[in-house]
């Protein structure tokens, strides 16, 4: 393909003139950062290599430590954080923990050895109330900027980014009660995690406030944050007469739907199920899942913004930024039982 045709294609894709594309490719001044970014994105999307002179020198490496990528919420978080870092000229280094693989501490050591400018931890040991927090205080003591997503500890002098887990549980319970459900169960992961503790608090507040139900411990079932975990937790709750089930993750909700079907119950005809996260593709399940959306985009932007402020010399603050979740109603919830219980 000749050079002119290529310029025209890139210009059309980027929504700029050929002259502007030419200026960017030749490294000439007089082009705004936004326009330059649009031309670069067009090059990348169309599969052209960037000219060597335009291969940006990185401002530095940033570590990103996430749990397994089986749950689609974690790749979604990683992608949002990586995109924001790249826009600011940093190179993300993704470390994923696998069961039986390298633990978080090993990744942290590796990243520190590589001279990273900072680290973002997503759903790490900072969310586990039984874990030791000195692994983080050692980092902050040596002045390494860190940001912790989805978890909280008063012992770490660093910024935390969280969804409002209490509100998430209240929104889900409110939705089911509005539909006429009174036996509303809660399916969650292990009780040692901060988001689990907070969801239980929100659930209990909503059950007491909306239904006057104060003794609801037998309607709370702990398992693993997985499809199998959701299935096991839901089976217990169904045996206890629940017609509505609030789950602490979308994967658990898929397991809950499976448990209903195994017992010959229809979703949402007999049992209503609510997830949490609004992970990618969850709108396309059968039935499409009603869920509480975690504001990933806003949380990822805040995590990167906060980390970059620290890297640029702002003192680390022990602060928690809390983001509002939002109920997304789809097809897995419907009217509660109309007969007298």
Tab-separated table of C-alpha atoms in Angstrom:
chain	number	residue	atom	x	y	z
A	1	UNK	CA	0.000	0.000	0.000
A	2	UNK	CA	1.425	3.437	-0.831
A	3	UNK	CA	2.253	6.011	1.845
A	4	UNK	CA	-0.503	8.420	0.806
A	5	UNK	CA	-3.227	5.773	1.108
A	6	UNK	CA	-1.887	4.831	4.515
A	7	UNK	CA	-1.929	8.479	5.684
A	8	UNK	CA	-5.525	8.847	4.465
A	9	UNK	CA	-6.609	5.686	6.330
A	10	UNK	CA	-4.952	6.753	9.565
A	11	UNK	CA	-6.377	10.290	9.249
A	12	UNK	CA	-9.895	8.890	8.733
A	13	UNK	CA	-9.557	6.520	11.710
A	14	UNK	CA	-8.206	9.290	13.986
A	15	UNK	CA	-10.659	11.939	12.738
A	16	UNK	CA	-7.866	14.409	11.822
A	17	UNK	CA	-6.291	15.734	8.623
A	18	UNK	CA	-3.522	13.929	6.705
A	19	UNK	CA	-1.258	16.901	7.407
A	20	UNK	CA	-1.757	16.376	11.154
A	21	UNK	CA	-0.952	12.660	10.844
A	22	UNK	CA	2.205	13.584	8.945
A	23	UNK	CA	3.259	16.033	11.686
A	24	UNK	CA	2.752	13.384	14.374
A	25	UNK	CA	4.612	10.648	12.445
A	26	UNK	CA	7.506	12.997	11.806
A	27	UNK	CA	7.666	14.146	15.420
A	28	UNK	CA	6.920	17.786	14.516
A	29	UNK	CA	5.634	20.228	17.188
A	30	UNK	CA	2.301	22.049	17.126
A	31	UNK	CA	0.017	19.063	17.787
A	32	UNK	CA	-1.987	18.773	21.014
A	33	UNK	CA	-1.392	15.788	23.283
A	34	UNK	CA	-4.975	14.578	22.701
A	35	UNK	CA	-4.588	14.641	18.904
A	36	UNK	CA	-1.201	12.899	19.128
A	37	UNK	CA	-2.831	10.208	21.293
A	38	UNK	CA	-5.677	9.773	18.723
A	39	UNK	CA	-3.167	9.272	15.882
A	40	UNK	CA	-1.187	6.753	17.979
A	41	UNK	CA	-4.388	4.871	18.815
A	42	UNK	CA	-5.305	4.785	15.103
A	43	UNK	CA	-1.854	3.378	14.234
A	44	UNK	CA	-2.218	0.686	16.914
A	45	UNK	CA	-5.810	-0.218	15.958
A	46	UNK	CA	-4.920	-0.578	12.278
A	47	UNK	CA	-1.933	-2.776	13.051
A	48	UNK	CA	0.815	-0.394	11.896
A	49	UNK	CA	4.094	-0.321	13.787
A	50	UNK	CA	4.969	2.960	15.425
A	51	UNK	CA	8.031	4.676	13.882
A	52	UNK	CA	11.040	4.161	16.215
A	53	UNK	CA	11.258	7.884	17.060
A	54	UNK	CA	7.697	7.756	18.428
A	55	UNK	CA	8.168	4.806	20.740
A	56	UNK	CA	7.674	6.641	23.970
A	57	UNK	CA	10.240	6.411	26.718
A	58	UNK	CA	8.370	5.165	29.754
A	59	UNK	CA	8.129	7.406	32.802
A	60	UNK	CA	8.727	4.249	34.828
A	61	UNK	CA	7.263	0.919	35.848
A	62	UNK	CA	4.170	0.529	38.031
A	63	UNK	CA	3.355	-2.814	39.618
A	64	UNK	CA	-0.222	-4.077	39.507
A	65	UNK	CA	-0.924	-7.068	41.753
A	66	UNK	CA	-4.268	-8.829	41.237
A	67	UNK	CA	-5.809	-12.136	42.318
A	68	UNK	CA	-6.590	-14.884	39.769
A	69	UNK	CA	-8.048	-13.788	36.459
A	70	UNK	CA	-10.821	-16.461	36.463
A	71	UNK	CA	-13.289	-13.925	37.827
A	72	UNK	CA	-13.840	-11.466	34.932
A	73	UNK	CA	-13.956	-8.518	37.339
A	74	UNK	CA	-10.162	-8.734	37.861
A	75	UNK	CA	-9.114	-8.552	34.183
A	76	UNK	CA	-11.600	-5.676	33.830
A	77	UNK	CA	-9.917	-3.853	36.739
A	78	UNK	CA	-6.439	-4.623	35.396
A	79	UNK	CA	-7.354	-3.319	31.948
A	80	UNK	CA	-8.845	-0.086	33.322
A	81	UNK	CA	-5.808	0.562	35.557
A	82	UNK	CA	-3.320	-0.328	32.802
A	83	UNK	CA	-5.090	1.989	30.346
A	84	UNK	CA	-4.937	4.907	32.800
A	85	UNK	CA	-1.240	4.241	33.552
A	86	UNK	CA	-0.334	4.046	29.867
A	87	UNK	CA	-2.102	7.356	29.205
A	88	UNK	CA	0.211	8.924	31.801
A	89	UNK	CA	3.295	7.385	30.180
A	90	UNK	CA	3.919	4.623	32.743
A	91	UNK	CA	4.472	0.967	31.939
A	92	UNK	CA	2.282	-1.417	33.956
A	93	UNK	CA	3.742	-4.719	35.185
A	94	UNK	CA	0.882	-7.152	35.880
A	95	UNK	CA	1.392	-9.809	38.550
A	96	UNK	CA	-1.426	-12.330	38.966
A	97	UNK	CA	-1.675	-14.607	41.967
A	98	UNK	CA	-2.720	-18.169	41.266
A	99	UNK	CA	-3.684	-20.800	43.821
A	100	UNK	CA	-0.443	-22.641	44.544
A	101	UNK	CA	1.545	-20.045	42.570
A	102	UNK	CA	3.794	-17.220	43.780
A	103	UNK	CA	2.287	-15.423	46.782
A	104	UNK	CA	1.711	-11.662	46.916
A	105	UNK	CA	4.888	-11.080	48.972
A	106	UNK	CA	7.077	-12.694	46.285
A	107	UNK	CA	5.564	-10.481	43.591
A	108	UNK	CA	6.079	-7.426	45.775
A	109	UNK	CA	9.753	-8.301	46.298
A	110	UNK	CA	10.190	-8.850	42.551
A	111	UNK	CA	8.586	-5.473	41.735
A	112	UNK	CA	10.713	-3.641	44.316
A	113	UNK	CA	13.854	-5.293	42.869
A	114	UNK	CA	12.802	-4.062	39.406
A	115	UNK	CA	12.702	-0.514	40.748
A	116	UNK	CA	9.000	0.181	40.239
A	117	UNK	CA	7.798	3.728	40.944
A	118	UNK	CA	4.735	2.442	42.834
A	119	UNK	CA	2.382	-0.524	43.260
A	120	UNK	CA	-1.416	-0.907	43.039
A	121	UNK	CA	-2.782	-3.885	45.010
A	122	UNK	CA	-6.268	-5.112	43.985
A	123	UNK	CA	-8.147	-7.326	46.482
A	124	UNK	CA	-4.870	-8.328	48.114
A	125	UNK	CA	-4.022	-9.407	51.644
A	126	UNK	CA	-4.992	-5.897	52.812
A	127	UNK	CA	-8.605	-7.141	52.501
A	128	UNK	CA	-7.930	-10.108	54.807
A	129	UNK	CA	-8.469	-9.219	58.473
A	130	UNK	CA	-6.333	-12.215	59.557
A	131	UNK	CA	-3.271	-11.256	57.458
A	132	UNK	CA	-0.292	-9.311	58.798
A	133	UNK	CA	-0.179	-5.726	57.552
A	134	UNK	CA	3.565	-5.162	58.114
A	135	UNK	CA	4.155	-6.347	54.511
A	136	UNK	CA	2.594	-2.999	53.462
A	137	UNK	CA	3.993	-0.805	56.226
A	138	UNK	CA	7.507	-1.932	55.198
A	139	UNK	CA	6.809	-0.505	51.731
A	140	UNK	CA	5.367	2.783	52.993
A	141	UNK	CA	8.225	3.142	55.538
A	142	UNK	CA	10.741	3.068	52.690
A	143	UNK	CA	8.688	5.699	50.820
A	144	UNK	CA	7.339	3.493	48.028
A	145	UNK	CA	3.957	4.864	46.857
A	146	UNK	CA	1.206	2.234	47.078
A	147	UNK	CA	-2.565	2.279	46.598
A	148	UNK	CA	-4.856	-0.476	47.896
A	149	UNK	CA	-8.087	-1.321	46.067
A	150	UNK	CA	-11.019	-3.265	47.560
A	151	UNK	CA	-10.035	-3.756	51.190
A	152	UNK	CA	-9.150	-1.641	54.212
A	153	UNK	CA	-6.863	-1.588	57.237
A	154	UNK	CA	-6.406	1.193	59.739
A	155	UNK	CA	-2.779	0.078	60.196
A	156	UNK	CA	-1.523	1.031	56.712
A	157	UNK	CA	-0.643	4.652	56.008
A	158	UNK	CA	-1.795	4.606	52.385
A	159	UNK	CA	-4.814	5.499	50.253
A	160	UNK	CA	-7.605	2.913	49.854
A	161	UNK	CA	-10.132	2.764	46.997
A	162	UNK	CA	-13.355	0.878	47.769
A	163	UNK	CA	-16.906	0.423	46.559
A	164	UNK	CA	-19.568	1.086	49.201
A	165	UNK	CA	-20.169	-2.582	50.090
A	166	UNK	CA	-22.758	-1.773	52.762
A	167	UNK	CA	-24.812	0.225	50.268
A	168	UNK	CA	-24.426	-2.544	47.662
A	169	UNK	CA	-26.064	-5.067	50.015
A	170	UNK	CA	-28.805	-2.585	50.988
A	171	UNK	CA	-29.640	-1.860	47.323
A	172	UNK	CA	-29.945	-5.587	46.560
A	173	UNK	CA	-32.142	-6.321	49.594
A	174	UNK	CA	-34.330	-3.270	48.891
A	175	UNK	CA	-34.872	-4.458	45.309
A	176	UNK	CA	-35.935	-7.957	46.422
A	177	UNK	CA	-38.192	-6.637	49.204
A	178	UNK	CA	-39.837	-4.243	46.715
A	179	UNK	CA	-40.618	-7.311	44.583
A	180	UNK	CA	-42.344	-8.980	47.537
A	181	UNK	CA	-39.603	-11.269	48.892
A	182	UNK	CA	-39.307	-11.662	52.675
A	183	UNK	CA	-36.972	-14.657	52.992
A	184	UNK	CA	-33.893	-12.980	51.502
A	185	UNK	CA	-30.605	-14.844	51.908
A	186	UNK	CA	-27.017	-13.644	51.550
A	187	UNK	CA	-24.326	-15.792	49.864
A	188	UNK	CA	-20.739	-14.640	50.404
A	189	UNK	CA	-17.100	-15.628	50.503
A	190	UNK	CA	-15.093	-16.263	53.701
A	191	UNK	CA	-16.007	-14.041	56.636
A	192	UNK	CA	-12.445	-12.800	57.211
A	193	UNK	CA	-12.528	-10.377	54.253
A	194	UNK	CA	-13.354	-6.690	54.757
A	195	UNK	CA	-15.835	-6.474	51.815
A	196	UNK	CA	-17.682	-9.527	53.223
A	197	UNK	CA	-17.913	-8.010	56.712
A	198	UNK	CA	-19.264	-4.765	55.241
A	199	UNK	CA	-21.827	-6.506	53.013
A	200	UNK	CA	-23.135	-8.397	56.057
A	201	UNK	CA	-23.503	-5.087	57.936
A	202	UNK	CA	-25.451	-3.544	55.032
A	203	UNK	CA	-27.612	-6.662	54.653
A	204	UNK	CA	-28.493	-6.741	58.367
A	205	UNK	CA	-29.329	-3.015	58.360
A	206	UNK	CA	-31.648	-3.472	55.356
A	207	UNK	CA	-33.354	-6.604	56.718
A	208	UNK	CA	-34.027	-4.903	60.065
A	209	UNK	CA	-35.152	-1.624	58.516
A	210	UNK	CA	-37.315	-3.042	55.706
A	211	UNK	CA	-38.665	-6.264	57.217
A	212	UNK	CA	-38.118	-5.852	60.954
A	213	UNK	CA	-35.974	-9.016	60.776
A	214	UNK	CA	-33.205	-8.812	63.352
A	215	UNK	CA	-32.218	-12.480	63.721
A	216	UNK	CA	-30.990	-13.276	60.227
A	217	UNK	CA	-27.773	-15.217	60.894
A	218	UNK	CA	-29.292	-18.427	59.502
A	219	UNK	CA	-29.967	-16.581	56.217
A	220	UNK	CA	-26.239	-15.843	55.734
A	221	UNK	CA	-24.142	-18.531	54.045
A	222	UNK	CA	-20.345	-18.399	53.610
A	223	UNK	CA	-18.535	-20.271	50.859
A	224	UNK	CA	-15.950	-19.410	48.172
A	225	UNK	CA	-16.142	-16.520	45.655
A	226	UNK	CA	-16.696	-18.926	42.757
A	227	UNK	CA	-19.500	-20.554	40.760
A	228	UNK	CA	-19.166	-23.710	42.888
A	229	UNK	CA	-19.097	-21.596	46.047
A	230	UNK	CA	-22.275	-19.785	45.022
A	231	UNK	CA	-23.947	-23.085	44.245
A	232	UNK	CA	-23.088	-24.537	47.671
A	233	UNK	CA	-24.126	-21.382	49.566
A	234	UNK	CA	-27.393	-21.074	47.614
A	235	UNK	CA	-28.291	-24.741	48.200
A	236	UNK	CA	-28.139	-24.046	51.958
A	237	UNK	CA	-30.243	-20.893	51.622
A	238	UNK	CA	-32.852	-22.597	49.433
A	239	UNK	CA	-33.142	-25.363	52.024
A	240	UNK	CA	-33.908	-22.602	54.560
A	241	UNK	CA	-36.793	-21.323	52.447
A	242	UNK	CA	-35.208	-18.287	50.776
A	243	UNK	CA	-36.982	-16.982	47.676
A	244	UNK	CA	-34.468	-14.175	47.081
A	245	UNK	CA	-30.664	-14.582	47.165
A	246	UNK	CA	-28.134	-11.738	47.236
A	247	UNK	CA	-24.657	-12.884	46.127
A	248	UNK	CA	-21.294	-11.232	46.819
A	249	UNK	CA	-20.060	-11.757	43.248
A	250	UNK	CA	-21.512	-12.412	39.812
A	251	UNK	CA	-19.804	-15.806	39.668
A	252	UNK	CA	-21.484	-16.805	42.939
A	253	UNK	CA	-24.805	-15.667	41.442
A	254	UNK	CA	-24.290	-17.944	38.418
A	255	UNK	CA	-23.714	-20.785	40.894
A	256	UNK	CA	-26.886	-19.833	42.770
A	257	UNK	CA	-28.900	-20.029	39.531
A	258	UNK	CA	-27.395	-23.456	38.901
A	259	UNK	CA	-28.412	-24.587	42.420
A	260	UNK	CA	-31.991	-23.417	41.782
A	261	UNK	CA	-32.203	-25.341	38.523
A	262	UNK	CA	-30.827	-28.499	40.129
A	263	UNK	CA	-33.673	-28.310	42.626
A	264	UNK	CA	-36.226	-27.835	39.831
A	265	UNK	CA	-36.769	-24.147	40.663
A	266	UNK	CA	-37.076	-21.470	37.974
A	267	UNK	CA	-35.166	-18.167	38.049
A	268	UNK	CA	-36.879	-15.704	38.375
A	269	UNK	CA	-40.214	-17.627	38.511
A	270	UNK	CA	-39.553	-19.280	41.884
A	271	UNK	CA	-36.333	-17.670	43.132
A	272	UNK	CA	-34.757	-14.277	42.414
A	273	UNK	CA	-30.960	-13.910	42.324
A	274	UNK	CA	-28.853	-10.714	42.511
A	275	UNK	CA	-25.107	-10.626	41.754
A	276	UNK	CA	-22.396	-8.090	42.538
A	277	UNK	CA	-19.734	-6.529	40.233
A	278	UNK	CA	-21.490	-6.337	36.826
A	279	UNK	CA	-18.531	-8.160	35.312
A	280	UNK	CA	-18.038	-8.156	31.533
A	281	UNK	CA	-20.464	-10.462	29.648
A	282	UNK	CA	-22.758	-10.867	32.672
A	283	UNK	CA	-25.610	-9.137	30.792
A	284	UNK	CA	-25.588	-12.095	28.369
A	285	UNK	CA	-26.174	-14.927	30.842
A	286	UNK	CA	-29.441	-16.899	30.913
A	287	UNK	CA	-31.360	-15.180	32.371
A	288	UNK	CA	-29.436	-11.875	32.120
A	289	UNK	CA	-28.220	-11.210	35.665
A	290	UNK	CA	-29.608	-8.476	37.903
A	291	UNK	CA	-26.530	-7.217	39.735
A	292	UNK	CA	-25.033	-4.337	41.708
A	293	UNK	CA	-22.464	-2.630	39.495
A	294	UNK	CA	-19.066	-1.914	40.963
A	295	UNK	CA	-17.837	1.404	39.466
A	296	UNK	CA	-14.617	-0.023	38.014
A	297	UNK	CA	-13.786	2.889	35.714
A	298	UNK	CA	-14.056	5.517	38.445
A	299	UNK	CA	-12.175	3.336	40.963
A	300	UNK	CA	-9.336	2.600	38.501
A	301	UNK	CA	-8.964	6.302	37.592
A	302	UNK	CA	-8.879	7.278	41.260
A	303	UNK	CA	-6.309	4.582	42.059
A	304	UNK	CA	-3.969	5.778	39.307
A	305	UNK	CA	-4.524	9.492	40.042
A	306	UNK	CA	-3.804	8.970	43.737
A	307	UNK	CA	-0.685	6.891	43.030
A	308	UNK	CA	0.697	9.443	40.560
A	309	UNK	CA	0.162	12.265	43.066
A	310	UNK	CA	2.277	10.300	45.556
A	311	UNK	CA	4.933	9.528	42.925
A	312	UNK	CA	5.076	13.262	42.180
A	313	UNK	CA	5.810	14.049	45.799
A	314	UNK	CA	2.450	14.430	47.569
A	315	UNK	CA	2.648	12.906	51.059
A	316	UNK	CA	0.879	9.548	51.433
A	317	UNK	CA	-2.460	9.972	53.177
A	318	UNK	CA	-4.319	7.346	55.155
A	319	UNK	CA	-7.627	7.922	53.447
A	320	UNK	CA	-10.384	5.731	51.993
A	321	UNK	CA	-12.159	6.920	48.850
A	322	UNK	CA	-15.547	5.186	48.650
A	323	UNK	CA	-17.414	4.822	45.353
A	324	UNK	CA	-21.153	4.390	44.877
A	325	UNK	CA	-22.384	1.111	43.412
A	326	UNK	CA	-25.535	1.020	41.277
A	327	UNK	CA	-28.328	-1.544	40.957
A	328	UNK	CA	-28.697	-2.883	37.389
A	329	UNK	CA	-32.030	-4.693	37.003
A	330	UNK	CA	-32.131	-7.441	34.379
A	331	UNK	CA	-33.909	-10.784	34.109
A	332	UNK	CA	-32.869	-12.826	37.164
A	333	UNK	CA	-35.237	-11.093	39.610
A	334	UNK	CA	-39.039	-11.129	39.688
A	335	UNK	CA	-42.065	-11.078	41.980
A	336	UNK	CA	-41.876	-12.830	45.314
A	337	UNK	CA	-44.286	-15.599	46.352
A	338	UNK	CA	-47.875	-14.347	46.352
A	339	UNK	CA	-49.326	-17.136	48.488
A	340	UNK	CA	-49.425	-16.692	52.250
A	341	UNK	CA	-46.252	-18.037	53.714
